[in-house]
Amino acid sequence: MNQQEKKLSLRVDGMTCSACEIRIESALSGLQGVFSVKADRQKRSVEIVYIFGQTSEEKIKNGIEAAGYKVTPVGIQTGSTLREYSVRNEAQSEVWKNGQGIILVLLIFVLFWMLQKISGVTLIPEITSEASYGIIFLVGLITSVHCIAMCGGINLSQCIQREDQVLHQGYHSAAMKPSLQYNAGRVVSYTVLGGVVGMLGQVIGFDNSAKGFVTIVAGAFMILMGLNLMGAGSWAGKLIPRPPAFLKNKLNRHKRSQKPFLVGLLNGFMPCGPLQSMQLYALGTGSFSAGALSMLAFSLGTVPLMFGMGFLSTLISRSVSQKLFRLSAIMVLALGVIMTGRGLSLAGISFNPGVTEIEMETLEDYGQIAVVQDGVQTVTIELHPGYYEPIVVQKGIPVRFNIEAAEGSLNSCNDAVQIPEFNIQKPLMVGDNWIEFVPEQAGVIPFSCWMGMIRSEILVVDSLNNTK
């Protein structure tokens, strides 16, 4: 190392995804005298090589803090001399390091589960497609605070008006046009990529088991992403893939482009934590349309704050934005749990114990009971927009299961039923929809809509004689 060069290692807290690395590297690369910058979110460190006399440690720290991150020095290397510093984690990091944060999240889920079992009230409602899109829109709305931190500079760079634009157009139209173009590019990019990723999930999911596996993996990665965004130590970040270096460089090169729509399109490839989480969600849908709609809902949620960031950013303090970001991380975690549950449903995995002997009252309360006649048992349920009614059948006897679909009861989520146990996939139409199978063993057989969003069960018992 040249004697005029210094290598500075800094502990930087607040990096949650690869976009944070890009933001820090971009901010420091613009400083005079900085030779190279390497940010590592997993190690929570930034290494800078700079020319002594052209810049200083103080300027470098100020540059990182101006980008919205907290700096703690780890060491400075000059020639062969290394000066070490003691490092103390933030209180939040200590909580996660000791496992208390993870225990807190688990306790919250356990509490919800216990209250649901005791009260009999579903505190977390069944997730229909419409509800999912609403939740995803809300995630986008909250995470747009993170979008301002990561992409705000790009957004503002596209919204600065040249003098000739202001002179030849009305002031308001000149001010709004670039922002509209930039955000339109983001919405188009997010939506198309969501569709492509969803279609990829469909290609991978050849059967219900494979589709369920893909959905479970996507949900698990969303859980890891949520934990990482919440500051759950470096272990969660290590399990999340990093984008290739050439993609980082390409995004940095196009930051100064004067074509807002094009820059918005490229923004869809930004390796941002919440964005990657939603792309995983789209993958788990296993459908081009569902993936595209999911990402459309997310992108529309980010638009209001991004569009009005010049004004709204002055109203939101850094502490408030950090709290909102943690809230969005919790929602990403919750969506990951929901998606994992859907994957289990698609794979035909149920955690309910098998039931062979149940009192008559319990059977009636459980769901529609099949009627056995002439060696065949028949059961009919009415189709509802948001749920399927459970049914009770007897083992060893052929079942004719009818789903009556009235006008207006079908939607994009409930219009196909799958029963993984019997490898059945049945598209539904208005009128009677008959499904036939033979249950061989007593127990609980899950069935769901084609996306695994709406779930129900077939209870198979040893005998239905007590129902006559």
Short mmCIF file of C-alpha atoms in Angstrom, two decimals:
data_model
loop_
_atom_site.label_atom_id
_atom_site.label_comp_id
_atom_site.label_asym_id
_atom_site.label_seq_id
_atom_site.Cartn_x
_atom_site.Cartn_y
_atom_site.Cartn_z
CA MET A 1 0.00 0.00 0.00
CA ASN A 2 1.32 3.44 -0.97
CA GLN A 3 2.43 5.54 2.04
CA GLN A 4 0.04 8.32 0.93
CA GLU A 5 -2.88 5.93 0.93
CA LYS A 6 -4.90 5.04 4.00
CA LYS A 7 -7.30 2.19 4.53
CA LEU A 8 -10.19 3.06 6.80
CA SER A 9 -12.51 0.38 8.21
CA LEU A 10 -15.79 1.60 9.64
CA ARG A 11 -18.57 -0.18 11.47
CA VAL A 12 -21.79 1.06 9.83
CA ASP A 13 -25.15 0.24 11.38
CA GLY A 14 -28.41 0.50 9.47
CA MET A 15 -27.52 -1.43 6.30
CA THR A 16 -30.35 -3.86 5.62
CA CYS A 17 -30.01 -4.79 1.95
CA SER A 18 -27.81 -4.47 -1.11
CA ALA A 19 -29.38 -1.13 -1.98
CA CYS A 20 -27.81 0.21 1.22
CA GLU A 21 -24.40 -0.93 -0.03
CA ILE A 22 -25.00 0.80 -3.35
CA ARG A 23 -26.11 3.99 -1.61
CA ILE A 24 -23.01 4.17 0.61
CA GLU A 25 -20.58 3.24 -2.16
CA SER A 26 -22.14 5.82 -4.46
CA ALA A 27 -22.01 8.55 -1.80
CA LEU A 28 -18.33 7.97 -0.96
CA SER A 29 -17.15 7.38 -4.53
CA GLY A 30 -18.04 10.99 -5.29
CA LEU A 31 -15.62 12.33 -2.67
CA GLN A 32 -12.32 13.67 -3.96
CA GLY A 33 -9.40 11.49 -2.93
CA VAL A 34 -11.42 8.32 -2.36
CA PHE A 35 -9.68 5.52 -4.26
CA SER A 36 -12.03 2.59 -3.54
CA VAL A 37 -15.08 1.77 -1.41
CA LYS A 38 -16.40 -1.64 -0.35
CA ALA A 39 -19.60 -1.84 1.71
CA ASP A 40 -20.66 -5.15 3.24
CA ARG A 41 -24.10 -5.31 4.85
CA GLN A 42 -23.47 -8.80 6.23
CA LYS A 43 -20.40 -7.68 8.18
CA ARG A 44 -21.90 -4.22 8.77
CA SER A 45 -18.65 -2.69 7.62
CA VAL A 46 -17.34 -0.26 5.01
CA GLU A 47 -13.71 -0.29 3.88
CA ILE A 48 -12.36 2.84 2.20
CA VAL A 49 -8.98 3.43 0.59
CA TYR A 50 -8.29 7.16 0.23
CA ILE A 51 -5.42 9.53 -0.55
CA PHE A 52 -4.09 11.27 2.54
CA GLY A 53 -4.38 15.04 2.23
CA GLN A 54 -7.12 15.00 -0.42
CA THR A 55 -9.85 13.93 1.97
CA SER A 56 -10.15 13.00 5.64
CA GLU A 57 -11.72 10.45 7.94
CA GLU A 58 -14.14 13.10 9.16
CA LYS A 59 -15.41 13.86 5.63
CA ILE A 60 -15.89 10.15 4.96
CA LYS A 61 -17.87 9.69 8.18
CA ASN A 62 -19.99 12.73 7.39
CA GLY A 63 -20.70 11.33 3.93
CA ILE A 64 -21.95 8.04 5.38
CA GLU A 65 -24.05 9.74 8.05
CA ALA A 66 -25.51 12.12 5.46
CA ALA A 67 -26.70 9.03 3.60
CA GLY A 68 -28.64 8.01 6.72
CA TYR A 69 -26.36 5.51 8.48
CA LYS A 70 -24.58 5.41 11.83
CA VAL A 71 -20.78 5.13 11.91
CA THR A 72 -18.58 3.44 14.52
CA PRO A 73 -14.83 3.18 13.74
CA VAL A 74 -13.24 -0.29 13.68
CA GLY A 75 -9.73 0.49 12.56
CA ILE A 76 -7.41 2.63 10.45
CA GLN A 77 -4.53 1.06 8.55
CA THR A 78 -1.55 3.16 7.44
CA GLY A 79 1.19 1.13 5.80
CA SER A 80 1.59 -1.84 8.14
CA THR A 81 0.14 -0.16 11.23
CA LEU A 82 -3.34 -1.14 12.36
CA ARG A 83 -5.15 0.65 15.16
CA GLU A 84 -8.10 -1.29 16.60
CA TYR A 85 -11.14 0.12 18.32
CA SER A 86 -13.65 -1.57 20.58
CA VAL A 87 -17.10 -1.89 19.09
CA ARG A 88 -20.36 -1.84 20.95
CA ASN A 89 -23.55 -2.82 19.13
CA GLU A 90 -26.64 -0.71 19.32
CA ALA A 91 -29.30 -1.74 21.81
CA GLN A 92 -31.47 -3.09 19.03
CA SER A 93 -28.64 -5.25 17.67
CA GLU A 94 -27.88 -6.54 21.16
CA VAL A 95 -31.50 -7.58 21.56
CA TRP A 96 -31.30 -9.64 18.39
CA LYS A 97 -27.83 -10.94 19.23
CA ASN A 98 -29.12 -12.36 22.49
CA GLY A 99 -32.12 -13.88 20.74
CA GLN A 100 -34.60 -11.78 22.70
CA GLY A 101 -36.02 -10.14 19.58
CA ILE A 102 -36.70 -13.46 17.89
CA ILE A 103 -38.30 -14.78 21.07
CA LEU A 104 -40.50 -11.65 21.18
CA VAL A 105 -41.75 -12.24 17.62
CA LEU A 106 -42.45 -15.90 18.39
CA LEU A 107 -44.31 -14.96 21.57
CA ILE A 108 -46.54 -12.58 19.61
CA PHE A 109 -47.48 -15.34 17.15
CA VAL A 110 -48.05 -17.83 20.00
CA LEU A 111 -50.24 -15.29 21.83
CA PHE A 112 -52.38 -14.74 18.74
CA TRP A 113 -52.71 -18.51 18.29
CA MET A 114 -53.71 -19.09 21.92
CA LEU A 115 -56.27 -16.27 21.89
CA GLN A 116 -57.74 -17.67 18.70
CA LYS A 117 -58.05 -21.17 20.22
CA ILE A 118 -59.53 -19.90 23.50
CA SER A 119 -62.00 -17.41 22.02
CA GLY A 120 -62.85 -19.34 18.88
CA VAL A 121 -62.53 -16.10 16.94
CA THR A 122 -60.19 -15.94 13.97
CA LEU A 123 -57.91 -13.03 14.82
CA ILE A 124 -55.95 -13.42 11.60
CA PRO A 125 -58.62 -13.66 8.88
CA GLU A 126 -58.50 -16.03 5.95
CA ILE A 127 -56.41 -14.40 3.26
CA THR A 128 -58.31 -14.00 0.02
CA SER A 129 -56.74 -12.55 -3.11
CA GLU A 130 -58.40 -9.19 -2.52
CA ALA A 131 -57.17 -9.05 1.09
CA SER A 132 -53.68 -10.03 -0.01
CA TYR A 133 -53.49 -7.22 -2.53
CA GLY A 134 -54.70 -4.77 0.12
CA ILE A 135 -52.00 -5.92 2.55
CA ILE A 136 -49.36 -5.73 -0.18
CA PHE A 137 -50.48 -2.19 -1.07
CA LEU A 138 -50.13 -1.25 2.61
CA VAL A 139 -46.65 -2.80 2.70
CA GLY A 140 -45.72 -0.67 -0.32
CA LEU A 141 -47.14 2.44 1.32
CA ILE A 142 -45.13 1.91 4.51
CA THR A 143 -41.94 0.76 2.81
CA SER A 144 -41.98 3.82 0.56
CA VAL A 145 -40.08 5.49 3.42
CA HIS A 146 -37.30 3.02 2.65
CA CYS A 147 -37.73 3.79 -1.07
CA ILE A 148 -37.02 7.46 -0.35
CA ALA A 149 -33.84 6.53 1.51
CA MET A 150 -32.65 4.15 -1.22
CA CYS A 151 -33.97 5.77 -4.40
CA GLY A 152 -34.73 9.31 -3.28
CA GLY A 153 -31.56 10.68 -4.82
CA ILE A 154 -32.38 9.00 -8.12
CA ASN A 155 -35.94 10.30 -7.93
CA LEU A 156 -34.87 13.87 -7.26
CA SER A 157 -32.20 13.75 -9.96
CA GLN A 158 -34.93 12.97 -12.49
CA CYS A 159 -37.27 15.65 -11.21
CA ILE A 160 -34.86 18.61 -11.38
CA GLN A 161 -36.15 20.76 -14.22
CA ARG A 162 -33.96 22.28 -16.88
CA GLU A 163 -34.48 25.97 -17.43
CA ASP A 164 -35.93 25.52 -20.92
CA GLN A 165 -38.60 23.15 -19.60
CA VAL A 166 -39.77 25.67 -17.04
CA LEU A 167 -39.85 28.50 -19.60
CA HIS A 168 -41.77 26.62 -22.29
CA GLN A 169 -44.20 24.76 -20.03
CA GLY A 170 -46.41 25.68 -17.13
CA TYR A 171 -44.57 25.49 -13.83
CA HIS A 172 -46.73 22.73 -12.33
CA SER A 173 -46.75 20.55 -15.43
CA ALA A 174 -42.99 20.97 -15.78
CA ALA A 175 -42.51 19.95 -12.15
CA MET A 176 -44.89 16.98 -12.27
CA LYS A 177 -44.00 15.43 -15.63
CA PRO A 178 -40.58 13.91 -14.75
CA SER A 179 -41.89 12.51 -11.46
CA LEU A 180 -44.89 10.99 -13.23
CA GLN A 181 -42.61 9.45 -15.85
CA TYR A 182 -40.20 8.09 -13.25
CA ASN A 183 -42.93 6.54 -11.11
CA ALA A 184 -44.74 5.19 -14.18
CA GLY A 185 -41.51 3.46 -15.17
CA ARG A 186 -41.23 1.92 -11.71
CA VAL A 187 -44.83 0.67 -11.76
CA VAL A 188 -44.43 -0.87 -15.22
CA SER A 189 -41.10 -2.48 -14.29
CA TYR A 190 -42.36 -3.87 -10.97
CA THR A 191 -45.54 -5.24 -12.58
CA VAL A 192 -43.84 -6.92 -15.54
CA LEU A 193 -41.09 -8.40 -13.36
CA GLY A 194 -43.74 -9.66 -10.93
CA GLY A 195 -45.52 -11.40 -13.78
CA VAL A 196 -42.30 -12.95 -15.09
CA VAL A 197 -41.28 -14.14 -11.62
CA GLY A 198 -44.77 -15.53 -11.00
CA MET A 199 -44.65 -17.36 -14.32
CA LEU A 200 -41.25 -18.77 -13.34
CA GLY A 201 -42.84 -20.12 -10.18
CA GLN A 202 -45.54 -21.72 -12.32
CA VAL A 203 -42.95 -23.37 -14.57
CA ILE A 204 -41.05 -24.74 -11.59
CA GLY A 205 -44.22 -25.97 -9.88
CA PHE A 206 -45.01 -28.94 -12.13
CA ASP A 207 -47.34 -30.53 -9.59
CA ASN A 208 -48.89 -29.57 -6.27
CA SER A 209 -45.97 -30.87 -4.22
CA ALA A 210 -43.37 -28.99 -6.29
CA LYS A 211 -45.53 -25.86 -6.33
CA GLY A 212 -45.91 -26.10 -2.56
CA PHE A 213 -42.16 -26.53 -2.15
CA VAL A 214 -41.46 -23.39 -4.23
CA THR A 215 -44.00 -21.44 -2.17
CA ILE A 216 -42.53 -22.69 1.13
CA VAL A 217 -39.00 -21.71 0.04
CA ALA A 218 -40.22 -18.28 -1.07
CA GLY A 219 -42.03 -17.81 2.24
CA ALA A 220 -38.95 -18.89 4.20
CA PHE A 221 -36.81 -16.35 2.35
CA MET A 222 -39.41 -13.66 3.05
CA ILE A 223 -39.21 -14.53 6.75
CA LEU A 224 -35.41 -14.24 6.59
CA MET A 225 -35.73 -10.94 4.74
CA GLY A 226 -38.14 -9.62 7.35
CA LEU A 227 -35.81 -10.66 10.18
CA ASN A 228 -32.88 -9.03 8.38
CA LEU A 229 -34.82 -5.79 7.88
CA MET A 230 -35.70 -5.85 11.59
CA GLY A 231 -32.01 -6.09 12.47
CA ALA A 232 -31.91 -9.76 13.45
CA GLY A 233 -28.13 -9.97 13.38
CA SER A 234 -25.88 -10.73 10.42
CA TRP A 235 -26.88 -14.41 10.22
CA ALA A 236 -30.16 -13.61 8.41
CA GLY A 237 -28.41 -11.37 5.89
CA LYS A 238 -25.87 -14.07 5.06
CA LEU A 239 -28.63 -16.36 3.82
CA ILE A 240 -30.02 -13.73 1.42
CA PRO A 241 -28.46 -13.75 -2.09
CA ARG A 242 -26.41 -10.72 -3.14
CA PRO A 243 -26.85 -9.09 -6.56
CA PRO A 244 -23.96 -9.35 -9.05
CA ALA A 245 -21.45 -6.49 -9.09
CA PHE A 246 -22.22 -5.57 -12.72
CA LEU A 247 -25.84 -4.83 -11.75
CA LYS A 248 -24.71 -2.41 -9.05
CA ASN A 249 -22.44 -0.63 -11.53
CA LYS A 250 -25.17 -0.41 -14.17
CA LEU A 251 -27.62 1.14 -11.73
CA ASN A 252 -25.03 3.70 -10.62
CA ARG A 253 -24.18 4.63 -14.23
CA HIS A 254 -27.81 5.32 -15.12
CA LYS A 255 -28.50 7.47 -12.04
CA ARG A 256 -27.64 10.63 -13.95
CA SER A 257 -29.73 9.76 -16.99
CA GLN A 258 -32.08 12.46 -18.27
CA LYS A 259 -34.80 9.93 -19.21
CA PRO A 260 -37.01 9.52 -16.11
CA PHE A 261 -39.17 6.71 -17.53
CA LEU A 262 -36.09 4.64 -18.46
CA VAL A 263 -34.55 5.21 -15.03
CA GLY A 264 -37.84 4.14 -13.45
CA LEU A 265 -37.77 0.94 -15.49
CA LEU A 266 -34.20 0.21 -14.35
CA ASN A 267 -35.28 0.89 -10.77
CA GLY A 268 -37.20 -2.39 -10.88
CA PHE A 269 -33.83 -4.15 -10.79
CA MET A 270 -32.68 -2.29 -7.67
CA PRO A 271 -31.56 -4.93 -5.12
CA CYS A 272 -33.77 -3.45 -2.39
CA GLY A 273 -34.87 -5.54 0.59
CA PRO A 274 -38.64 -4.91 0.49
CA LEU A 275 -38.64 -5.16 -3.31
CA GLN A 276 -36.85 -8.52 -3.19
CA SER A 277 -39.34 -9.69 -0.58
CA MET A 278 -42.29 -8.87 -2.82
CA GLN A 279 -40.60 -10.54 -5.79
CA LEU A 280 -40.32 -13.68 -3.67
CA TYR A 281 -44.01 -13.31 -2.89
CA ALA A 282 -44.73 -13.09 -6.63
CA LEU A 283 -42.63 -16.23 -7.19
CA GLY A 284 -44.70 -18.10 -4.65
CA THR A 285 -47.99 -17.23 -6.40
CA GLY A 286 -46.95 -19.47 -9.30
CA SER A 287 -48.98 -17.39 -11.74
CA PHE A 288 -48.18 -14.60 -14.21
CA SER A 289 -51.38 -12.70 -13.45
CA ALA A 290 -51.20 -13.11 -9.66
CA GLY A 291 -47.50 -12.21 -9.61
CA ALA A 292 -48.10 -9.14 -11.78
CA LEU A 293 -51.08 -8.00 -9.69
CA SER A 294 -49.12 -8.47 -6.46
CA MET A 295 -46.24 -6.32 -7.70
CA LEU A 296 -48.68 -3.79 -9.18
CA ALA A 297 -50.31 -3.40 -5.76
CA PHE A 298 -46.90 -3.02 -4.11
CA SER A 299 -45.64 -0.48 -6.66
CA LEU A 300 -48.82 1.61 -6.43
CA GLY A 301 -48.38 1.67 -2.67
CA THR A 302 -44.92 3.23 -3.06
CA VAL A 303 -46.08 5.94 -5.49
CA PRO A 304 -47.75 8.53 -3.17
CA LEU A 305 -44.73 9.12 -0.95
CA MET A 306 -42.22 8.88 -3.80
CA PHE A 307 -44.27 11.31 -5.89
CA GLY A 308 -44.61 13.85 -3.11
CA MET A 309 -41.28 13.17 -1.41
CA GLY A 310 -40.05 16.73 -1.79
CA PHE A 311 -42.80 17.91 0.53
CA LEU A 312 -43.52 14.90 2.70
CA SER A 313 -39.89 14.11 3.44
CA THR A 314 -39.71 17.35 5.40
CA LEU A 315 -42.58 16.18 7.62
CA ILE A 316 -41.12 12.77 8.50
CA SER A 317 -38.26 12.71 10.98
CA ARG A 318 -35.52 10.10 10.81
CA SER A 319 -36.76 8.37 13.97
CA VAL A 320 -40.31 8.15 12.57
CA SER A 321 -39.06 6.77 9.26
CA GLN A 322 -37.04 4.12 11.11
CA LYS A 323 -40.13 3.06 13.07
CA LEU A 324 -42.16 2.84 9.87
CA PHE A 325 -39.41 0.79 8.28
CA ARG A 326 -39.44 -1.65 11.20
CA LEU A 327 -43.22 -1.89 10.85
CA SER A 328 -42.85 -2.75 7.17
CA ALA A 329 -40.28 -5.39 8.14
CA ILE A 330 -42.83 -6.97 10.49
CA MET A 331 -45.39 -7.00 7.67
CA VAL A 332 -42.88 -8.65 5.33
CA LEU A 333 -42.29 -11.25 8.06
CA ALA A 334 -46.05 -11.79 8.43
CA LEU A 335 -46.48 -12.21 4.67
CA GLY A 336 -43.67 -14.75 4.75
CA VAL A 337 -45.49 -16.74 7.43
CA ILE A 338 -48.73 -16.55 5.40
CA MET A 339 -46.94 -17.70 2.26
CA THR A 340 -45.29 -20.60 4.09
CA GLY A 341 -48.73 -21.66 5.27
CA ARG A 342 -49.99 -21.52 1.70
CA GLY A 343 -47.09 -23.66 0.57
CA LEU A 344 -47.92 -26.27 3.20
CA SER A 345 -51.51 -26.22 1.99
CA LEU A 346 -50.48 -26.63 -1.65
CA ALA A 347 -48.26 -29.55 -0.67
CA GLY A 348 -51.15 -31.18 1.19
CA ILE A 349 -49.53 -30.90 4.60
CA SER A 350 -51.86 -30.46 7.57
CA PHE A 351 -50.93 -30.20 11.25
CA ASN A 352 -54.38 -31.17 12.48
CA PRO A 353 -54.38 -34.59 14.20
CA GLY A 354 -56.29 -37.45 12.64
CA VAL A 355 -59.77 -38.03 14.03
CA THR A 356 -61.49 -41.42 14.16
CA GLU A 357 -64.08 -41.11 16.92
CA ILE A 358 -66.10 -37.93 17.32
CA GLU A 359 -69.43 -37.29 18.98
CA MET A 360 -72.37 -36.50 16.73
CA GLU A 361 -72.58 -32.87 17.90
CA THR A 362 -68.95 -32.25 17.02
CA LEU A 363 -69.40 -33.73 13.54
CA GLU A 364 -72.33 -31.43 12.81
CA ASP A 365 -70.37 -28.47 14.07
CA TYR A 366 -67.37 -29.48 11.97
CA GLY A 367 -69.01 -29.18 8.55
CA GLN A 368 -71.33 -30.77 6.00
CA ILE A 369 -71.76 -34.52 6.62
CA ALA A 370 -71.96 -36.93 3.70
CA VAL A 371 -75.05 -39.09 3.18
CA VAL A 372 -74.37 -42.76 2.34
CA GLN A 373 -76.76 -44.40 -0.12
CA ASP A 374 -76.34 -47.39 -2.46
CA GLY A 375 -72.65 -47.72 -1.69
CA VAL A 376 -71.83 -44.09 -2.49
CA GLN A 377 -71.63 -41.11 -0.15
CA THR A 378 -72.69 -37.69 -1.40
CA VAL A 379 -72.01 -34.28 0.14
CA THR A 380 -72.71 -30.79 -1.17
CA ILE A 381 -71.44 -27.37 -0.09
CA GLU A 382 -72.17 -23.88 -1.37
CA LEU A 383 -69.27 -21.89 -2.79
CA HIS A 384 -68.46 -18.65 -0.97
CA PRO A 385 -66.08 -15.93 -2.22
CA GLY A 386 -63.67 -16.25 0.70
CA TYR A 387 -63.87 -19.81 2.08
CA TYR A 388 -64.79 -23.46 1.50
CA GLU A 389 -66.94 -25.27 4.05
CA PRO A 390 -65.32 -28.42 5.54
CA ILE A 391 -66.96 -31.79 4.88
CA VAL A 392 -67.15 -35.09 6.81
CA VAL A 393 -66.97 -38.43 4.99
CA GLN A 394 -66.48 -42.12 5.84
CA LYS A 395 -63.39 -44.07 4.87
CA GLY A 396 -63.51 -46.84 2.29
CA ILE A 397 -66.64 -45.59 0.47
CA PRO A 398 -66.54 -43.65 -2.84
CA VAL A 399 -67.30 -39.96 -2.37
CA ARG A 400 -69.20 -37.66 -4.73
CA PHE A 401 -68.36 -34.14 -3.54
CA ASN A 402 -70.39 -31.33 -5.11
CA ILE A 403 -69.51 -27.63 -4.94
CA GLU A 404 -72.49 -25.46 -5.91
CA ALA A 405 -71.32 -22.17 -7.42
CA ALA A 406 -74.00 -19.50 -7.64
CA GLU A 407 -73.81 -16.46 -9.90
CA GLY A 408 -71.30 -13.97 -8.48
CA SER A 409 -69.66 -16.45 -6.11
CA LEU A 410 -66.65 -17.17 -8.35
CA ASN A 411 -63.52 -15.04 -8.30
CA SER A 412 -59.92 -15.32 -9.50
CA CYS A 413 -58.89 -17.15 -6.33
CA ASN A 414 -61.67 -19.64 -5.57
CA ASP A 415 -62.40 -20.67 -9.17
CA ALA A 416 -60.35 -23.86 -8.95
CA VAL A 417 -60.06 -26.44 -6.15
CA GLN A 418 -57.19 -28.81 -5.53
CA ILE A 419 -56.95 -31.87 -3.28
CA PRO A 420 -53.26 -32.87 -3.24
CA GLU A 421 -53.96 -36.19 -1.48
CA PHE A 422 -55.80 -37.45 -4.59
CA ASN A 423 -53.92 -35.32 -7.13
CA ILE A 424 -57.16 -33.55 -8.02
CA GLN A 425 -57.35 -30.11 -9.63
CA LYS A 426 -60.90 -29.07 -10.48
CA PRO A 427 -61.82 -25.81 -12.28
CA LEU A 428 -65.15 -24.48 -11.00
CA MET A 429 -68.02 -23.09 -13.07
CA VAL A 430 -71.41 -21.67 -12.22
CA GLY A 431 -73.65 -24.57 -11.23
CA ASP A 432 -72.76 -28.03 -9.92
CA ASN A 433 -69.11 -29.10 -9.79
CA TRP A 434 -68.68 -32.80 -8.96
CA ILE A 435 -65.45 -34.24 -7.54
CA GLU A 436 -65.01 -37.98 -6.96
CA PHE A 437 -62.48 -39.81 -4.80
CA VAL A 438 -62.16 -42.72 -2.35
CA PRO A 439 -60.67 -42.00 1.11
CA GLU A 440 -58.86 -45.10 2.36
CA GLN A 441 -57.82 -44.01 5.87
CA ALA A 442 -59.35 -41.97 8.66
CA GLY A 443 -57.79 -38.56 9.24
CA VAL A 444 -57.78 -35.01 7.96
CA ILE A 445 -57.26 -34.29 4.26
CA PRO A 446 -56.61 -30.63 3.38
CA PHE A 447 -57.91 -29.02 0.22
CA SER A 448 -57.57 -25.47 -1.05
CA CYS A 449 -57.96 -23.09 -3.94
CA TRP A 450 -55.38 -23.32 -6.71
CA MET A 451 -53.24 -20.63 -5.02
CA GLY A 452 -53.42 -22.13 -1.54
CA MET A 453 -55.03 -18.95 -0.21
CA ILE A 454 -58.42 -20.40 0.70
CA ARG A 455 -58.02 -23.58 2.73
CA SER A 456 -60.40 -26.15 4.14
CA GLU A 457 -60.47 -29.82 5.20
CA ILE A 458 -62.07 -33.17 4.56
CA LEU A 459 -62.56 -35.06 7.81
CA VAL A 460 -62.47 -38.81 7.19
CA VAL A 461 -63.98 -40.93 10.00
CA ASP A 462 -64.28 -44.68 10.53
CA SER A 463 -68.07 -44.69 10.41
CA LEU A 464 -71.00 -42.36 9.72
CA ASN A 465 -73.57 -44.85 11.06
CA ASN A 466 -74.37 -42.56 13.98
CA THR A 467 -75.61 -39.90 11.56
CA LYS A 468 -78.58 -41.98 10.34
#
